[in-house]
Amino acid sequence: MKYALFLGCTIPIRGQNYEMSAREVAKKIDIEFVDLVDFSCCGFPVKSTNAETSLIIAARNIAIAAKKGEKICTLCNACTSVLTEANKELSENKEIREKVNKELGKIGLEFKPGVEIKHFSRILYEDIGIDKISKKIERDLGKLNMSIHYGCHYLRPSELYDCFDDAENPSTVENLVAVTGAAVIDYKNRLECCGGAILGVEEDIALSMAKQKLDNITANKVDALVTICPFCSIMYEDNQRKIESKFNVEYNLPVLYYPQVLGLALGIDQKKLGFRLNKIKANALLEKAGVEI
Amino acid sequence: MIDSKDLDPNFKYEVAAEIGGANINRCFACGTCTVGCPVREIDEKYNPRKIIRMVLLGMRERVLKSDFIWLCSTCYTCYDHCPQDVQLTSIMTALKNIAAREGYIHPSFKEQARLVSKFGRLYEVEDFDNKKREKFGLPPIKKNFDDITKITKDTLPKEVLQ
C-alpha cells in the first residue's frame, strides 16, 4: 500500500512528533510513504478570504499527486477536508473544473478526477483494519486510560466522507485506540470543536472552547488525550499552560498523537515516536506502560 | 431599528451566487444551527440563525462590516444538522469572501493569506527548520513556492495582499 504523505503547514514545523510517529507506524504495518516535495499548503487558510483561491491551491496539490500516479494520505483534519471537498467538487462539476484548470494551466498542471484522498487514521481503520493491526501488537497498553478528541473535519460534513464513520457517534478512532489495549474513556461533549480555527480571531472564545473540553476530559481519571489533528493538538497541548494560567486551573494532561499511541503498542522505541517533543511530558504514562524512558 | 431604506433586497442573491452560497433561501429559521453551535455556547454575539435572517432581510452593510461573521469555527455541526440543507458553514465562507472583497477582511485572515502567498505555507521555512528536521530523521521541506505566489496574486482580491 503506497501513499504520498501530505504534511500541510503545521505538522512539518510544529508537529514533528506526529510526522515521526506516523512514518514509523507506516513502516511497521507495510504502508509506503512517498514524499512529494512540491506539496504546499492545502488551501484551508485562504478559504475564508477566497474560496476559489483555496480550491485552486487544493487542486494544484491533487494534480501533483495525480501526475506521479499517487494516492494522498493526510495527517491534518483541515487538509483532509479541503482536499476531499475540492476533489469531489472538481470531479463532479465540469464548469468549475474548467475554470480551475484554466488557472492551473498557467503553472503547467491539470486536475483530473481519480485521486484517492484519505486521513491516516481512516486508512488504518479501513484499509489496514483492526484485525491486521491487532496481530502486530507487541506491547499491551492495558494500564492506560485515554480519551479521544476527533476534531471536526475528520467527520464532518459527513456527506463529504461517504459516512465512513457515524458523525453523530463515531467509533473508528475508539477502535484504533482500543486495539492497543488502552481503555477508552468517554466524556461529556466529546465531539465539540477545539476552537482552533478562530484562535487568531478571538483568542478568548477559542481558549474558552478548549478549556471546556479539557474540563470535561479531566473530570475522569485519564492518562492522556489522543488527537489526530495538529491544530486540535495546538489548542489542547501548546495552549494548555496558557489556559491554566488564564482560568486558574490545572490539568497537566499529556496530549498524544494517535500514531504515538499505536507506535508504543507496536513496540517502537518512544524516541523514534518523538515523545521528547511533547510539551506536556508523558513520562508518567510511559512508565505506567512499562516503556523505557 | 431597521430602516427599510437601508436594506438591499438583492443581497441574498449575491450570497447565493458565491461558491457554497446557493441554499441560503431554504432557511426557515428553526434555529437548529444556533442550538448546536459551540461558539454560540461561549459567546452569544455569534448567532448563526440571526446572521441568516440578516442576510435574507438584506442587511448587507451590517453583516459585511460585522466582527461576528469571522467567528465561525467551521466545525460543520450546523451544516450536518440543518433540516433544510442550508449548508451554513459554506454560507459563512461566502459572506467572509464578499466581505474580504469589500475590504472588510479580518486582520488574522489577511495575515494568513499573506503568509500563504509569500511562502506557500502558513510558516516561513528557514534553514534552521530543515536542520532540525534532519536531526529528527525527517526529510527537508521546500522553502518557497513561486506557483502559489502566482495563484494567490492572480486570484485573491487585490486589497488582501496589499
Coordinates of C-alpha atoms in Angstrom, one line a residue:
Chain A
M1 CA 0.0 0.0 0.0
K2 CA 1.5 3.3 -1.1
Y3 CA 0.6 6.9 -0.4
A4 CA 2.0 10.3 -1.0
L5 CA 2.3 11.8 2.5
F6 CA 0.6 15.2 2.7
L7 CA 2.1 17.2 5.6
G8 CA 0.5 20.6 5.2
C9 CA 1.7 23.7 7.0
T10 CA 1.7 22.9 10.8
I11 CA 3.0 19.4 11.0
P12 CA 6.5 19.7 9.4
I13 CA 7.2 22.8 11.6
R14 CA 5.3 22.4 14.8
G15 CA 4.1 18.8 14.9
Q16 CA 7.2 16.7 14.0
N17 CA 6.3 14.1 16.7
Y18 CA 3.1 13.5 14.7
E19 CA 5.1 13.1 11.5
M20 CA 7.8 11.0 13.1
S21 CA 5.4 8.6 14.7
A22 CA 3.2 8.3 11.6
R23 CA 6.2 7.4 9.5
E24 CA 7.4 4.8 12.0
V25 CA 3.9 3.2 12.3
A26 CA 3.6 3.1 8.5
K27 CA 6.9 1.3 8.1
K28 CA 5.7 -1.3 10.7
I29 CA 2.4 -2.0 9.1
D30 CA 3.6 -2.0 5.4
I31 CA 2.4 1.3 4.2
E32 CA 4.9 3.0 2.0
F33 CA 5.0 6.8 2.2
V34 CA 6.3 8.8 -0.8
D35 CA 7.4 12.4 -0.2
L36 CA 6.4 14.9 -2.9
V37 CA 8.4 18.0 -2.3
D38 CA 6.0 20.2 -4.3
F39 CA 3.1 19.7 -1.9
S40 CA 2.3 23.1 -0.4
C41 CA -0.4 24.4 2.0
C42 CA -3.7 22.6 1.3
G43 CA -5.6 25.9 0.8
F44 CA -7.7 26.0 4.0
P45 CA -6.1 29.1 5.4
V46 CA -7.3 31.2 2.4
K47 CA -10.7 29.7 2.2
S48 CA -12.4 32.3 4.4
T49 CA -10.8 35.0 2.2
N50 CA -11.4 33.5 -1.2
A51 CA -12.9 30.0 -1.7
E52 CA -11.8 30.0 -5.3
T53 CA -8.1 30.5 -4.4
S54 CA -8.4 27.8 -1.8
L55 CA -9.9 25.5 -4.5
I56 CA -7.1 26.2 -6.9
I57 CA -4.4 25.5 -4.3
A58 CA -6.1 22.3 -3.3
A59 CA -6.5 21.3 -7.0
R60 CA -2.8 22.0 -7.5
N61 CA -1.8 19.6 -4.8
I62 CA -4.1 16.9 -6.1
A63 CA -2.8 17.4 -9.6
I64 CA 0.8 17.0 -8.4
A65 CA -0.1 13.6 -6.8
A66 CA -2.0 12.6 -10.0
K67 CA 1.0 13.4 -12.1
K68 CA 3.0 10.9 -10.1
G69 CA 0.1 8.4 -10.0
E70 CA 0.0 8.5 -6.2
K71 CA -2.9 8.4 -3.7
I72 CA -2.8 11.0 -0.9
C73 CA -2.6 10.3 2.8
T74 CA -3.2 13.3 5.1
L75 CA -2.5 13.7 8.8
C76 CA -4.3 17.0 9.4
N77 CA -8.1 17.2 9.5
A78 CA -8.3 20.6 7.8
C79 CA -6.1 19.3 4.9
T80 CA -8.3 16.3 4.7
S81 CA -11.4 18.4 4.5
V82 CA -10.2 20.9 1.9
L83 CA -8.5 18.4 -0.4
T84 CA -11.5 16.0 -0.2
E85 CA -14.0 18.8 -0.9
A86 CA -12.0 20.1 -3.8
N87 CA -11.6 16.6 -5.2
K88 CA -15.3 16.0 -5.1
E89 CA -16.3 19.4 -6.4
L90 CA -13.9 19.3 -9.3
S91 CA -14.7 15.7 -10.2
E92 CA -18.5 16.4 -10.3
N93 CA -18.7 19.9 -11.6
K94 CA -17.3 20.3 -15.1
E95 CA -17.8 24.1 -15.2
I96 CA -15.8 24.7 -12.0
R97 CA -13.2 22.2 -13.2
E98 CA -12.7 24.1 -16.4
K99 CA -12.4 27.3 -14.5
V100 CA -9.8 25.9 -12.1
N101 CA -7.9 24.2 -14.9
K102 CA -7.5 27.5 -16.7
E103 CA -5.6 28.8 -13.7
L104 CA -3.7 25.5 -13.2
G105 CA -2.7 25.6 -16.9
K106 CA -0.7 28.7 -16.2
I107 CA 1.6 26.7 -13.9
G108 CA 1.7 23.7 -16.1
L109 CA -0.8 21.5 -14.2
E110 CA -4.2 19.9 -14.8
F111 CA -6.8 18.5 -12.4
K112 CA -8.1 15.1 -13.4
P113 CA -10.6 13.1 -11.3
G114 CA -9.5 9.8 -9.8
V115 CA -7.0 10.6 -6.9
E116 CA -7.9 8.9 -3.6
I117 CA -7.5 11.1 -0.5
K118 CA -7.7 9.7 3.0
H119 CA -6.7 10.6 6.5
F120 CA -4.1 8.3 8.0
S121 CA -6.5 7.2 10.8
R122 CA -9.1 6.3 8.2
I123 CA -6.5 4.3 6.2
L124 CA -5.5 2.4 9.3
Y125 CA -9.1 1.6 10.1
E126 CA -10.5 0.9 6.6
D127 CA -7.6 -0.3 4.5
I128 CA -5.3 -1.9 7.1
G129 CA -8.0 -2.9 9.5
I130 CA -8.2 -3.6 13.3
D131 CA -7.6 -7.4 12.8
K132 CA -4.3 -6.9 11.0
I133 CA -3.2 -4.3 13.4
S134 CA -4.1 -6.5 16.4
K135 CA -1.8 -9.2 15.1
K136 CA 1.2 -6.8 15.2
I137 CA 0.7 -5.6 18.8
E138 CA 3.8 -6.2 20.8
R139 CA 3.1 -4.2 24.0
D140 CA -0.2 -4.1 25.8
L141 CA -1.2 -0.6 26.9
G142 CA -3.9 -2.1 29.2
K143 CA -2.8 0.0 32.2
L144 CA -3.6 3.3 30.4
N145 CA -6.8 5.3 30.2
M146 CA -7.3 7.6 27.3
S147 CA -9.9 10.0 25.9
I148 CA -10.2 10.9 22.3
H149 CA -10.7 14.2 20.5
Y150 CA -11.7 13.5 16.9
G151 CA -11.6 17.0 15.5
C152 CA -14.4 18.3 13.3
H153 CA -13.0 17.9 9.8
Y154 CA -12.3 14.2 10.2
L155 CA -16.1 13.6 10.5
R156 CA -18.0 16.5 9.0
P157 CA -19.5 17.3 6.7
S158 CA -20.4 13.6 6.8
E159 CA -21.6 13.6 3.1
L160 CA -18.0 14.5 2.1
Y161 CA -16.6 11.4 3.7
D162 CA -19.2 8.9 2.4
C163 CA -20.3 8.5 6.0
F164 CA -17.4 6.1 6.7
D165 CA -17.9 6.8 10.4
D166 CA -21.0 7.9 12.2
A167 CA -20.5 11.6 12.6
E168 CA -23.0 11.7 15.5
N169 CA -21.5 8.8 17.3
P170 CA -18.1 7.9 15.8
S171 CA -16.1 4.9 16.7
T172 CA -13.2 4.4 14.3
V173 CA -10.6 6.1 16.5
E174 CA -12.0 4.4 19.6
N175 CA -11.4 1.1 17.9
L176 CA -8.0 2.1 16.9
V177 CA -7.1 3.1 20.5
A178 CA -8.8 0.0 22.0
V179 CA -6.7 -2.3 19.8
T180 CA -3.6 -1.2 21.8
G181 CA -5.3 -2.5 25.0
A182 CA -5.8 1.0 26.4
A183 CA -9.2 1.8 27.9
V184 CA -11.1 4.5 26.1
I185 CA -12.8 6.9 28.5
D186 CA -15.9 8.7 27.2
Y187 CA -16.6 12.3 28.3
K188 CA -19.2 15.0 28.0
N189 CA -19.5 16.7 24.7
R190 CA -16.6 14.7 23.2
L191 CA -17.4 15.8 19.6
E192 CA -17.3 19.6 20.2
C193 CA -14.9 21.7 18.3
C194 CA -11.4 22.7 19.7
G195 CA -11.8 26.3 18.6
G196 CA -8.6 26.3 16.7
A197 CA -9.9 28.0 13.5
I198 CA -10.8 31.2 15.4
L199 CA -7.8 31.4 17.7
G200 CA -6.5 34.3 15.7
V201 CA -9.9 36.0 15.5
E202 CA -10.9 35.9 19.2
E203 CA -8.5 34.2 21.4
D204 CA -10.7 34.4 24.5
I205 CA -13.5 32.5 22.8
A206 CA -11.2 29.9 21.3
L207 CA -9.4 29.2 24.6
S208 CA -12.7 29.0 26.4
M209 CA -13.8 26.4 23.9
A210 CA -10.7 24.4 24.5
K211 CA -11.0 24.9 28.3
Q212 CA -14.5 23.5 28.4
K213 CA -13.3 20.3 26.7
L214 CA -10.2 20.0 29.0
D215 CA -12.5 20.3 32.0
N216 CA -14.8 17.6 30.7
I217 CA -11.9 15.3 29.8
T218 CA -10.1 15.7 33.1
A219 CA -13.4 15.1 35.1
N220 CA -12.3 11.5 34.6
K221 CA -9.0 9.9 35.5
V222 CA -7.2 9.8 32.2
D223 CA -3.5 9.4 31.3
A224 CA -3.7 11.3 28.0
L225 CA -5.9 12.9 25.4
V226 CA -5.4 11.4 21.9
T227 CA -5.7 13.7 18.9
I228 CA -5.4 13.1 15.1
C229 CA -5.1 16.8 14.0
P230 CA -2.2 19.2 14.6
F231 CA -4.4 22.2 15.1
C232 CA -6.5 20.4 17.8
S233 CA -3.3 19.5 19.4
I234 CA -2.1 23.1 19.4
M235 CA -5.3 24.0 21.3
Y236 CA -5.0 21.3 23.9
E237 CA -1.3 21.0 24.3
D238 CA 0.5 24.1 23.2
N239 CA -2.2 26.3 24.8
Q240 CA -2.7 24.2 27.9
R241 CA -0.4 26.3 30.1
K242 CA -2.0 29.5 28.8
I243 CA -5.5 28.1 29.6
E244 CA -4.3 27.0 33.1
S245 CA -3.0 30.5 34.0
K246 CA -5.8 32.4 32.3
F247 CA -8.5 30.4 34.1
N248 CA -6.6 29.5 37.2
V249 CA -7.0 25.7 36.7
E250 CA -4.5 22.9 36.5
Y251 CA -4.7 20.0 34.0
N252 CA -1.2 18.7 33.3
L253 CA -2.8 16.4 30.7
P254 CA -0.4 14.8 28.1
V255 CA -1.7 15.1 24.6
L256 CA -0.6 12.4 22.2
Y257 CA -1.0 12.0 18.5
Y258 CA -2.7 8.7 17.7
P259 CA 0.4 7.2 15.9
Q260 CA 2.4 7.8 19.0
V261 CA -0.1 5.6 20.9
L262 CA -0.2 2.9 18.3
G263 CA 3.6 3.1 17.9
L264 CA 4.1 2.3 21.6
A265 CA 1.8 -0.7 21.2
L266 CA 3.7 -1.9 18.1
G267 CA 6.8 -1.9 20.2
I268 CA 8.5 1.0 18.5
D269 CA 11.1 2.9 20.6
Q270 CA 9.5 6.0 22.2
K271 CA 12.4 8.1 21.0
K272 CA 11.5 7.4 17.4
L273 CA 7.9 8.3 18.1
G274 CA 9.0 11.9 19.1
F275 CA 7.8 11.7 22.8
R276 CA 10.5 14.2 23.8
L277 CA 8.8 16.8 21.6
N278 CA 5.6 16.5 23.6
K279 CA 5.2 19.8 25.5
I280 CA 3.2 18.2 28.4
K281 CA 5.6 15.5 29.4
A282 CA 4.3 11.9 29.1
N283 CA 6.9 10.3 31.3
A284 CA 4.4 9.1 34.0
L285 CA 2.3 7.5 31.2
L286 CA 5.3 5.8 29.6
E287 CA 6.4 4.4 33.0
K288 CA 3.0 3.1 33.7
A289 CA 3.0 1.3 30.3
G290 CA 6.4 -0.1 31.1
V291 CA 8.2 1.8 28.4
E292 CA 11.9 2.6 28.8
I293 CA 12.4 6.4 29.1
Chain B
M1 CA -34.3 49.8 14.5
I2 CA -34.3 48.5 10.9
D3 CA -35.0 51.1 8.3
S4 CA -36.2 49.5 5.0
K5 CA -34.3 52.2 3.1
D6 CA -31.0 50.7 4.3
L7 CA -31.9 47.2 3.1
D8 CA -30.6 45.6 0.0
P9 CA -33.1 43.1 -1.3
N10 CA -30.6 41.6 -3.7
F11 CA -28.1 40.7 -1.0
K12 CA -29.4 37.1 -0.7
Y13 CA -29.0 36.6 -4.4
E14 CA -25.5 37.9 -4.2
V15 CA -24.7 35.4 -1.5
A16 CA -26.4 32.6 -3.4
A17 CA -24.2 33.2 -6.4
E18 CA -21.0 32.6 -4.3
I19 CA -19.3 29.2 -4.1
G20 CA -21.4 27.2 -1.5
G21 CA -24.0 30.0 -1.1
A22 CA -26.8 28.5 -3.3
N23 CA -29.0 27.2 -0.5
I24 CA -29.4 30.4 1.6
N25 CA -33.1 30.9 0.6
R26 CA -34.1 27.5 2.1
C27 CA -33.7 28.7 5.7
F28 CA -37.0 28.6 7.6
A29 CA -35.3 30.0 10.8
C30 CA -35.8 26.9 13.0
G31 CA -32.6 27.6 14.9
T32 CA -31.1 24.1 14.8
C33 CA -27.8 25.8 13.8
T34 CA -27.7 28.1 16.8
V35 CA -28.6 25.4 19.3
G36 CA -25.7 23.2 18.3
C37 CA -23.1 25.9 17.7
P38 CA -20.0 25.6 20.0
V39 CA -19.0 29.2 19.5
R40 CA -22.5 30.5 20.4
E41 CA -22.3 28.4 23.6
I42 CA -19.4 30.5 24.7
D43 CA -20.4 33.9 23.3
E44 CA -23.9 34.9 22.3
K45 CA -22.7 37.6 19.9
Y46 CA -22.2 34.8 17.4
N47 CA -25.7 33.7 16.3
P48 CA -25.9 31.7 13.1
R49 CA -29.7 32.0 12.8
K50 CA -29.6 35.7 13.3
I51 CA -26.9 36.1 10.6
I52 CA -29.0 34.2 8.1
R53 CA -32.1 36.4 8.9
M54 CA -30.0 39.5 8.5
V55 CA -28.8 38.3 5.1
L56 CA -32.3 37.4 3.9
L57 CA -33.6 40.8 5.1
G58 CA -30.9 42.4 3.1
M59 CA -28.8 44.0 5.9
R60 CA -25.8 44.0 3.7
E61 CA -23.6 46.6 5.3
R62 CA -24.3 45.5 8.8
V63 CA -23.4 41.9 8.0
L64 CA -20.3 42.5 5.9
K65 CA -18.8 45.1 8.4
S66 CA -19.5 42.9 11.4
D67 CA -16.9 41.1 13.5
F68 CA -19.2 38.1 14.1
I69 CA -19.0 36.6 10.6
W70 CA -15.4 35.8 11.2
L71 CA -16.3 33.8 14.4
C72 CA -17.5 30.7 12.6
S73 CA -15.1 27.9 13.7
T74 CA -16.1 25.8 10.6
C75 CA -16.9 22.8 12.8
Y76 CA -19.8 21.9 10.3
T77 CA -22.1 20.9 13.2
C78 CA -24.9 23.2 11.8
Y79 CA -24.1 22.0 8.3
D80 CA -24.7 18.4 9.2
H81 CA -27.8 19.1 11.4
C82 CA -29.7 21.6 9.3
P83 CA -33.1 20.1 8.2
Q84 CA -33.2 22.4 5.2
D85 CA -29.6 21.7 4.0
V86 CA -28.8 25.4 4.0
Q87 CA -25.1 24.4 4.3
L88 CA -24.4 27.2 6.7
T89 CA -20.7 26.7 7.1
S90 CA -20.4 27.4 3.3
I91 CA -22.7 30.4 3.6
M92 CA -20.4 31.8 6.3
T93 CA -17.5 31.3 3.9
A94 CA -19.4 33.1 1.2
L95 CA -20.1 36.0 3.5
K96 CA -16.5 36.3 4.5
N97 CA -15.4 36.1 0.9
I98 CA -17.7 39.0 -0.1
A99 CA -16.5 41.0 3.0
A100 CA -12.9 40.4 2.0
R101 CA -13.5 41.7 -1.5
E102 CA -15.2 44.8 0.0
G103 CA -12.1 45.5 2.2
Y104 CA -13.5 44.3 5.5
I105 CA -11.2 41.3 5.9
H106 CA -10.3 40.3 9.5
P107 CA -6.6 41.0 10.1
S108 CA -5.9 37.4 11.1
F109 CA -7.1 36.1 7.8
K110 CA -5.3 38.9 5.9
E111 CA -2.1 37.7 7.6
Q112 CA -2.7 34.1 6.8
A113 CA -3.3 35.0 3.1
R114 CA 0.0 37.0 3.1
L115 CA 2.0 34.1 4.5
V116 CA 0.5 31.5 2.2
S117 CA 1.1 33.8 -0.8
K118 CA 4.7 34.5 0.2
F119 CA 5.8 31.1 1.4
G120 CA 3.3 28.6 0.1
R121 CA 2.6 27.7 3.7
L122 CA 1.4 29.3 6.9
Y123 CA 5.0 29.4 8.1
E124 CA 8.3 30.6 6.7
V125 CA 10.6 27.6 6.4
E126 CA 14.2 28.5 7.3
D127 CA 17.4 26.5 7.1
F128 CA 17.2 26.1 10.8
D129 CA 13.9 24.2 10.4
N130 CA 15.3 21.8 7.9
K131 CA 18.3 21.2 10.1
K132 CA 16.0 20.4 13.0
R133 CA 14.0 18.1 10.7
E134 CA 17.2 16.3 9.7
K135 CA 18.1 15.8 13.3
F136 CA 14.7 14.1 13.8
G137 CA 15.3 11.9 10.8
L138 CA 12.8 13.8 8.6
P139 CA 13.3 14.8 5.0
P140 CA 13.8 18.5 4.2
I141 CA 10.8 20.6 3.0
K142 CA 10.6 23.2 0.3
K143 CA 11.0 26.8 1.3
N144 CA 9.3 28.8 -1.5
F145 CA 6.5 28.1 -3.9
D146 CA 6.6 30.6 -6.9
D147 CA 3.5 29.0 -8.3
I148 CA 1.5 29.6 -5.1
T149 CA 2.6 33.2 -5.1
K150 CA 1.3 33.5 -8.7
I151 CA -2.0 31.8 -8.0
T152 CA -2.7 34.0 -5.0
K153 CA -1.7 37.2 -6.8
D154 CA -3.9 36.3 -9.7
T155 CA -7.0 35.2 -7.8
L156 CA -7.1 36.9 -4.3
P157 CA -8.8 40.3 -4.1
K158 CA -6.1 43.0 -4.7
E159 CA -6.5 44.7 -1.3
V160 CA -5.9 41.4 0.6
L161 CA -2.3 41.2 -0.3
Q162 CA -1.6 45.0 0.0

